[in-house]
PDB file of C-alpha atoms in Angstrom:
ATOM      1  CA  UNK R 681      87.624  60.970-331.491  1.00  0.00           C
ATOM      2  CA  UNK R 682      89.367  58.313-333.728  1.00  0.00           C
ATOM      3  CA  UNK R 683      90.092  61.383-336.502  1.00  0.00           C
ATOM      4  CA  UNK R 684      91.701  63.370-333.829  1.00  0.00           C
ATOM      5  CA  UNK R 685      93.809  60.473-332.729  1.00  0.00           C
ATOM      6  CA  UNK R 686      94.939  60.093-336.581  1.00  0.00           C
ATOM      7  CA  UNK R 687      95.627  63.747-336.745  1.00  0.00           C
ATOM      8  CA  UNK R 688      97.832  64.195-333.603  1.00  0.00           C
ATOM      9  CA  UNK R 689      99.602  60.772-334.466  1.00  0.00           C
ATOM     10  CA  UNK R 690     100.524  62.541-337.710  1.00  0.00           C
ATOM     11  CA  UNK R 691     102.148  66.049-336.033  1.00  0.00           C
ATOM     12  CA  UNK R 692     103.329  64.686-332.885  1.00  0.00           C
ATOM     13  CA  UNK R 693     104.593  60.993-333.548  1.00  0.00           C
ATOM     14  CA  UNK R 694     104.995  60.189-336.973  1.00  0.00           C
ATOM     15  CA  UNK R 695     103.345  58.156-339.538  1.00  0.00           C
ATOM     16  CA  UNK R 696     101.949  54.662-338.869  1.00  0.00           C
ATOM     17  CA  UNK R 697     103.952  52.942-340.990  1.00  0.00           C
ATOM     18  CA  UNK R 698     107.364  54.232-339.507  1.00  0.00           C
ATOM     19  CA  UNK R 699     105.863  53.454-335.817  1.00  0.00           C
ATOM     20  CA  UNK R 700     104.496  49.864-335.981  1.00  0.00           C
ATOM     21  CA  UNK R 701     107.814  47.871-336.051  1.00  0.00           C
ATOM     22  CA  UNK R 702     109.065  49.807-332.565  1.00  0.00           C
ATOM     23  CA  UNK R 703     105.867  48.998-331.430  1.00  0.00           C
ATOM     24  CA  UNK R 704     105.845  45.842-331.951  1.00  0.00           C
ATOM     25  CA  UNK R 705     109.510  45.521-330.840  1.00  0.00           C
ATOM     26  CA  UNK R 706     108.977  47.242-327.323  1.00  0.00           C
ATOM     27  CA  UNK R 707     105.739  45.985-326.726  1.00  0.00           C
ATOM     28  CA  UNK R 708     107.460  42.176-327.253  1.00  0.00           C
ATOM     29  CA  UNK R 709     110.230  42.917-324.726  1.00  0.00           C
ATOM     30  CA  UNK R 710     107.639  44.506-322.336  1.00  0.00           C
ATOM     31  CA  UNK R 711     105.510  41.004-322.496  1.00  0.00           C
ATOM     32  CA  UNK R 712     107.436  37.835-323.182  1.00  0.00           C
ATOM     33  CA  UNK R 713     105.082  35.951-322.143  1.00  0.00           C
ATOM     34  CA  UNK R 714     102.354  37.234-324.329  1.00  0.00           C
ATOM     35  CA  UNK R 715     100.301  33.828-325.573  1.00  0.00           C
ATOM     36  CA  UNK R 716      97.159  32.683-325.744  1.00  0.00           C
ATOM     37  CA  UNK R 717      95.473  32.722-322.365  1.00  0.00           C
ATOM     38  CA  UNK R 718      93.318  29.477-323.248  1.00  0.00           C
ATOM     39  CA  UNK R 719      94.635  26.024-321.986  1.00  0.00           C
ATOM     40  CA  UNK R 720      94.249  23.079-324.522  1.00  0.00           C
ATOM     41  CA  UNK R 721      96.201  19.943-325.015  1.00  0.00           C
ATOM     42  CA  UNK R 722      95.000  19.253-328.574  1.00  0.00           C
ATOM     43  CA  UNK R 723      93.558  21.077-331.825  1.00  0.00           C
ATOM     44  CA  UNK R 724      90.041  19.950-330.794  1.00  0.00           C
ATOM     45  CA  UNK R 725      90.259  21.259-327.431  1.00  0.00           C
ATOM     46  CA  UNK R 726      91.808  24.787-328.645  1.00  0.00           C
ATOM     47  CA  UNK R 727      88.670  25.029-331.227  1.00  0.00           C
ATOM     48  CA  UNK R 728      86.395  24.107-328.495  1.00  0.00           C
ATOM     49  CA  UNK R 729      88.040  26.646-325.666  1.00  0.00           C
ATOM     50  CA  UNK R 730      87.888  29.645-328.422  1.00  0.00           C
ATOM     51  CA  UNK R 731      84.403  28.572-329.363  1.00  0.00           C
ATOM     52  CA  UNK R 732      83.355  28.783-325.761  1.00  0.00           C
ATOM     53  CA  UNK R 733      85.151  31.831-324.941  1.00  0.00           C
ATOM     54  CA  UNK R 734      82.834  34.418-326.610  1.00  0.00           C
ATOM     55  CA  UNK R 735      81.050  36.849-324.352  1.00  0.00           C
ATOM     56  CA  UNK R 736      83.181  35.404-321.294  1.00  0.00           C
ATOM     57  CA  UNK R 737      86.577  35.298-319.788  1.00  0.00           C
ATOM     58  CA  UNK R 738      88.969  32.972-320.472  1.00  0.00           C
ATOM     59  CA  UNK R 739      89.472  32.282-316.922  1.00  0.00           C
ATOM     60  CA  UNK R 740      86.426  31.057-316.815  1.00  0.00           C
ATOM     61  CA  UNK R 741      86.476  28.972-319.841  1.00  0.00           C
ATOM     62  CA  UNK R 742      89.465  27.628-318.402  1.00  0.00           C
ATOM     63  CA  UNK R 743      87.539  26.620-315.299  1.00  0.00           C
ATOM     64  CA  UNK R 744      84.812  24.930-317.256  1.00  0.00           C
ATOM     65  CA  UNK R 745      87.226  23.009-319.600  1.00  0.00           C
ATOM     66  CA  UNK R 746      89.386  21.269-317.001  1.00  0.00           C
ATOM     67  CA  UNK R 747      86.785  18.806-316.401  1.00  0.00           C
ATOM     68  CA  UNK R 748      85.001  19.213-319.806  1.00  0.00           C
ATOM     69  CA  UNK R 749      88.289  17.670-321.554  1.00  0.00           C
ATOM     70  CA  UNK R 750      88.079  15.038-319.515  1.00  0.00           C
ATOM     71  CA  UNK R 751      84.965  14.166-320.803  1.00  0.00           C
ATOM     72  CA  UNK R 752      84.897  15.052-324.249  1.00  0.00           C
ATOM     73  CA  UNK R 753      88.145  13.780-326.149  1.00  0.00           C
ATOM     74  CA  UNK R 754      86.669  13.295-329.581  1.00  0.00           C
ATOM     75  CA  UNK R 755      84.168  15.073-331.685  1.00  0.00           C
ATOM     76  CA  UNK R 756      81.876  11.990-331.643  1.00  0.00           C
ATOM     77  CA  UNK R 757      81.721  12.475-327.780  1.00  0.00           C
ATOM     78  CA  UNK R 758      80.089  15.748-328.235  1.00  0.00           C
ATOM     79  CA  UNK R 759      77.203  13.845-330.040  1.00  0.00           C
ATOM     80  CA  UNK R 760      77.079  10.988-327.763  1.00  0.00           C
ATOM     81  CA  UNK R 761      75.126  13.002-324.982  1.00  0.00           C
ATOM     82  CA  UNK R 762      71.544  14.580-324.773  1.00  0.00           C
ATOM     83  CA  UNK R 763      71.939  17.991-325.534  1.00  0.00           C
ATOM     84  CA  UNK R 764      70.675  18.839-321.993  1.00  0.00           C
ATOM     85  CA  UNK R 765      73.770  17.321-320.705  1.00  0.00           C
ATOM     86  CA  UNK R 766      76.028  19.317-322.823  1.00  0.00           C
ATOM     87  CA  UNK R 767      74.162  22.464-321.684  1.00  0.00           C
ATOM     88  CA  UNK R 768      74.685  22.028-318.285  1.00  0.00           C
ATOM     89  CA  UNK R 769      78.542  20.938-318.792  1.00  0.00           C
ATOM     90  CA  UNK R 770      79.223  24.504-320.438  1.00  0.00           C
ATOM     91  CA  UNK R 771      76.498  26.337-318.568  1.00  0.00           C
ATOM     92  CA  UNK R 772      78.937  28.315-316.632  1.00  0.00           C
ATOM     93  CA  UNK R 773      80.201  30.289-320.120  1.00  0.00           C
ATOM     94  CA  UNK R 774      76.876  31.695-320.850  1.00  0.00           C
ATOM     95  CA  UNK R 775      74.966  31.575-323.875  1.00  0.00           C
ATOM     96  CA  UNK R 776      74.956  27.930-323.183  1.00  0.00           C
ATOM     97  CA  UNK R 777      72.173  26.927-325.067  1.00  0.00           C
ATOM     98  CA  UNK R 778      73.510  28.454-328.731  1.00  0.00           C
ATOM     99  CA  UNK R 779      77.035  27.301-327.596  1.00  0.00           C
ATOM    100  CA  UNK R 780      75.775  23.744-327.302  1.00  0.00           C
ATOM    101  CA  UNK R 781      74.175  24.177-330.996  1.00  0.00           C
ATOM    102  CA  UNK R 782      77.536  25.510-332.303  1.00  0.00           C
ATOM    103  CA  UNK R 783      79.413  22.876-330.598  1.00  0.00           C
ATOM    104  CA  UNK R 784      77.287  19.945-331.897  1.00  0.00           C
ATOM    105  CA  UNK R 785      76.940  21.369-335.414  1.00  0.00           C
ATOM    106  CA  UNK R 786      80.722  21.695-335.854  1.00  0.00           C
ATOM    107  CA  UNK R 787      81.401  18.502-334.421  1.00  0.00           C
ATOM    108  CA  UNK R 788      78.939  16.771-336.858  1.00  0.00           C
ATOM    109  CA  UNK R 789      80.891  18.598-339.596  1.00  0.00           C
ATOM    110  CA  UNK R 790      84.194  17.688-338.229  1.00  0.00           C
ATOM    111  CA  UNK R 791      82.976  14.484-338.699  1.00  0.00           C
ATOM    112  CA  UNK R 792      81.410  14.248-342.205  1.00  0.00           C
ATOM    113  CA  UNK R 793      83.601  16.871-343.835  1.00  0.00           C
ATOM    114  CA  UNK R 794      87.048  16.919-342.083  1.00  0.00           C
ATOM    115  CA  UNK R 795      87.832  13.264-341.091  1.00  0.00           C
ATOM    116  CA  UNK R 796      87.089  14.413-337.498  1.00  0.00           C
ATOM    117  CA  UNK R 797      90.070  16.875-337.891  1.00  0.00           C
ATOM    118  CA  UNK R 798      89.866  20.252-337.298  1.00  0.00           C
ATOM    119  CA  UNK R 799      90.779  22.354-340.638  1.00  0.00           C
ATOM    120  CA  UNK R 800      93.491  24.973-341.005  1.00  0.00           C
ATOM    121  CA  UNK R 801      92.056  27.754-343.590  1.00  0.00           C
ATOM    122  CA  UNK R 802      89.868  30.380-342.601  1.00  0.00           C
ATOM    123  CA  UNK R 803      87.522  29.500-345.570  1.00  0.00           C
ATOM    124  CA  UNK R 804      87.002  25.929-344.061  1.00  0.00           C
ATOM    125  CA  UNK R 805      86.770  27.156-340.455  1.00  0.00           C
ATOM    126  CA  UNK R 806      84.359  29.668-340.638  1.00  0.00           C
ATOM    127  CA  UNK R 807      82.263  27.144-342.476  1.00  0.00           C
ATOM    128  CA  UNK R 808      81.926  25.625-339.349  1.00  0.00           C
ATOM    129  CA  UNK R 809      79.012  26.222-336.820  1.00  0.00           C
ATOM    130  CA  UNK R 810      79.458  29.171-334.856  1.00  0.00           C
ATOM    131  CA  UNK R 811      82.991  30.065-335.762  1.00  0.00           C
ATOM    132  CA  UNK R 812      83.139  33.794-337.069  1.00  0.00           C
ATOM    133  CA  UNK R 813      86.165  34.975-338.574  1.00  0.00           C
ATOM    134  CA  UNK R 814      87.934  36.122-335.103  1.00  0.00           C
ATOM    135  CA  UNK R 815      87.148  32.587-334.030  1.00  0.00           C
ATOM    136  CA  UNK R 816      89.030  31.189-337.309  1.00  0.00           C
ATOM    137  CA  UNK R 817      91.861  33.647-336.977  1.00  0.00           C
ATOM    138  CA  UNK R 818      92.618  32.509-333.523  1.00  0.00           C
ATOM    139  CA  UNK R 819      92.396  28.617-334.032  1.00  0.00           C
ATOM    140  CA  UNK R 820      94.426  29.014-337.839  1.00  0.00           C
ATOM    141  CA  UNK R 821      96.955  31.269-335.789  1.00  0.00           C
ATOM    142  CA  UNK R 822      97.574  29.008-332.855  1.00  0.00           C
ATOM    143  CA  UNK R 823      97.879  25.839-335.064  1.00  0.00           C
ATOM    144  CA  UNK R 824     100.938  27.452-337.087  1.00  0.00           C
ATOM    145  CA  UNK R 825      98.567  28.921-339.832  1.00  0.00           C
ATOM    146  CA  UNK R 826      98.468  32.328-339.414  1.00  0.00           C
ATOM    147  CA  UNK R 827      96.511  34.090-341.947  1.00  0.00           C
ATOM    148  CA  UNK R 828      94.868  37.040-340.402  1.00  0.00           C
ATOM    149  CA  UNK R 829      95.167  39.296-337.430  1.00  0.00           C
ATOM    150  CA  UNK R 830      93.019  38.511-334.685  1.00  0.00           C
ATOM    151  CA  UNK R 831      91.064  41.499-333.560  1.00  0.00           C
ATOM    152  CA  UNK R 832      89.025  41.570-330.217  1.00  0.00           C
ATOM    153  CA  UNK R 833      87.965  44.389-328.068  1.00  0.00           C
ATOM    154  CA  UNK R 834      91.617  44.849-326.779  1.00  0.00           C
ATOM    155  CA  UNK R 835      93.215  44.938-330.297  1.00  0.00           C
ATOM    156  CA  UNK R 836      90.223  47.377-331.252  1.00  0.00           C
ATOM    157  CA  UNK R 837      90.843  50.053-328.282  1.00  0.00           C
ATOM    158  CA  UNK R 838      94.657  49.910-329.011  1.00  0.00           C
ATOM    159  CA  UNK R 839      94.807  50.103-332.200  1.00  0.00           C
ATOM    160  CA  UNK R 840      92.404  53.075-332.546  1.00  0.00           C
ATOM    161  CA  UNK R 841      94.356  54.989-329.306  1.00  0.00           C
ATOM    162  CA  UNK R 842      97.782  54.013-331.301  1.00  0.00           C
ATOM    163  CA  UNK R 843      96.327  56.032-334.215  1.00  0.00           C
ATOM    164  CA  UNK R 844      96.408  52.621-336.729  1.00  0.00           C
ATOM    165  CA  UNK R 845      92.860  52.722-337.649  1.00  0.00           C
ATOM    166  CA  UNK R 846      90.351  54.850-337.471  1.00  0.00           C
ATOM    167  CA  UNK R 847      87.307  52.242-337.960  1.00  0.00           C
ATOM    168  CA  UNK R 848      85.310  50.606-335.200  1.00  0.00           C
ATOM    169  CA  UNK R 849      84.524  47.385-337.519  1.00  0.00           C
ATOM    170  CA  UNK R 850      86.810  44.681-336.919  1.00  0.00           C
ATOM    171  CA  UNK R 851      86.892  43.297-340.355  1.00  0.00           C
ATOM    172  CA  UNK R 852      88.022  47.243-341.336  1.00  0.00           C
ATOM    173  CA  UNK R 853      90.606  47.289-338.480  1.00  0.00           C
ATOM    174  CA  UNK R 854      91.894  44.164-339.549  1.00  0.00           C
ATOM    175  CA  UNK R 855      92.348  44.995-342.888  1.00  0.00           C
ATOM    176  CA  UNK R 856      94.050  48.465-341.856  1.00  0.00           C
ATOM    177  CA  UNK R 857      96.428  46.555-339.601  1.00  0.00           C
ATOM    178  CA  UNK R 858      97.618  43.998-342.151  1.00  0.00           C
ATOM    179  CA  UNK R 859      98.550  46.932-344.549  1.00  0.00           C
ATOM    180  CA  UNK R 860     101.096  48.077-341.970  1.00  0.00           C
ATOM    181  CA  UNK R 861     101.642  44.998-339.617  1.00  0.00           C
ATOM    182  CA  UNK R 862     104.634  43.062-341.117  1.00  0.00           C
ATOM    183  CA  UNK R 863     103.433  39.471-342.063  1.00  0.00           C
ATOM    184  CA  UNK R 864     105.627  37.975-339.678  1.00  0.00           C
ATOM    185  CA  UNK R 865     104.151  39.670-336.706  1.00  0.00           C
ATOM    186  CA  UNK R 866     100.586  38.701-337.586  1.00  0.00           C
ATOM    187  CA  UNK R 867     100.123  36.027-335.263  1.00  0.00           C
ATOM    188  CA  UNK R 868     102.044  37.442-332.098  1.00  0.00           C
ATOM    189  CA  UNK R 869     100.757  41.187-332.609  1.00  0.00           C
ATOM    190  CA  UNK R 870      97.086  40.678-331.363  1.00  0.00           C
ATOM    191  CA  UNK R 871      98.715  38.717-328.021  1.00  0.00           C
ATOM    192  CA  UNK R 872     100.812  41.798-327.505  1.00  0.00           C
ATOM    193  CA  UNK R 873      98.117  44.294-327.933  1.00  0.00           C
ATOM    194  CA  UNK R 874      95.772  42.109-325.600  1.00  0.00           C
ATOM    195  CA  UNK R 875      98.344  41.862-322.705  1.00  0.00           C
ATOM    196  CA  UNK R 876      99.434  45.405-322.716  1.00  0.00           C
ATOM    197  CA  UNK R 877      95.621  46.374-322.754  1.00  0.00           C
ATOM    198  CA  UNK R 878      94.964  43.950-319.921  1.00  0.00           C
ATOM    199  CA  UNK R 879      98.160  45.375-317.937  1.00  0.00           C
ATOM    200  CA  UNK R 880      98.801  49.118-318.921  1.00  0.00           C
ATOM    201  CA  UNK R 881      96.552  50.602-321.582  1.00  0.00           C
ATOM    202  CA  UNK R 882      93.445  49.915-319.362  1.00  0.00           C
ATOM    203  CA  UNK R 883      89.899  50.891-320.896  1.00  0.00           C
ATOM    204  CA  UNK R 884      88.919  53.368-318.559  1.00  0.00           C
ATOM    205  CA  UNK R 885      92.188  53.881-316.798  1.00  0.00           C
ATOM    206  CA  UNK R 886      95.210  54.002-319.319  1.00  0.00           C
ATOM    207  CA  UNK R 887      98.759  54.055-317.096  1.00  0.00           C
ATOM    208  CA  UNK R 888     100.352  56.366-319.712  1.00  0.00           C
ATOM    209  CA  UNK R 889     103.118  57.403-317.226  1.00  0.00           C
ATOM    210  CA  UNK R 890     104.342  53.845-317.341  1.00  0.00           C
ATOM    211  CA  UNK R 891     103.804  52.607-320.763  1.00  0.00           C
ATOM    212  CA  UNK R 892     106.512  51.960-322.997  1.00  0.00           C
ATOM    213  CA  UNK R 893     104.955  53.189-326.057  1.00  0.00           C
ATOM    214  CA  UNK R 894     104.057  56.880-324.582  1.00  0.00           C
ATOM    215  CA  UNK R 895     106.003  58.443-327.158  1.00  0.00           C
ATOM    216  CA  UNK R 896     104.802  56.482-329.899  1.00  0.00           C
ATOM    217  CA  UNK R 897     101.113  57.030-328.951  1.00  0.00           C
ATOM    218  CA  UNK R 898      98.925  59.903-330.062  1.00  0.00           C
ATOM    219  CA  UNK R 899      96.528  59.415-327.104  1.00  0.00           C
ATOM    220  CA  UNK R 900      99.350  59.572-324.616  1.00  0.00           C
ATOM    221  CA  UNK R 901      98.368  61.682-321.615  1.00  0.00           C
ATOM    222  CA  UNK R 902     102.270  62.140-320.666  1.00  0.00           C
TER     223      UNK R 902
END
């Protein structure tokens, strides 16, 4: 299916390198509020929120962290309570035992190797327990040190529908996007695709008739 997207793109809507800037510009006008949906006030809260967001919704994470961040303010706080207590505090986010293990391991490493501060580089961030490349990309980008392009389920779906990649693997998708998306857009591009995916280009029923990209998209039904 992905190959047919690319073939159609070449025939009907032109090369992806020529389409990418109009795609970004139109989405930016359509979704001026496209930013991260997680709520946080500090760098550590950002890191924890993104770690907790795996396999659950941002709304659910925000509901949990509203109380969590009043109780846990420093890396030391996550290590000062019994494991079971932290598990209970994050239980609604799902996979709470593994997330608790990752959080405690991360907090320990922050204290021992990073002076309690959240690192900025992908290499350092991905050394933290439970922090894979997607999480590292989100954290680095939100801290103003964008080094890659976040690929979540929305980004993958829309990048494929738009004929920007033929891959399913997030690392390969990111590599494809980095080749064509101007670097100054690396930080905002995922947010634009995510919000467009939530509002218009839905997984089961894309609203192509009202999509600002329908003439640039090989998958458009218009």
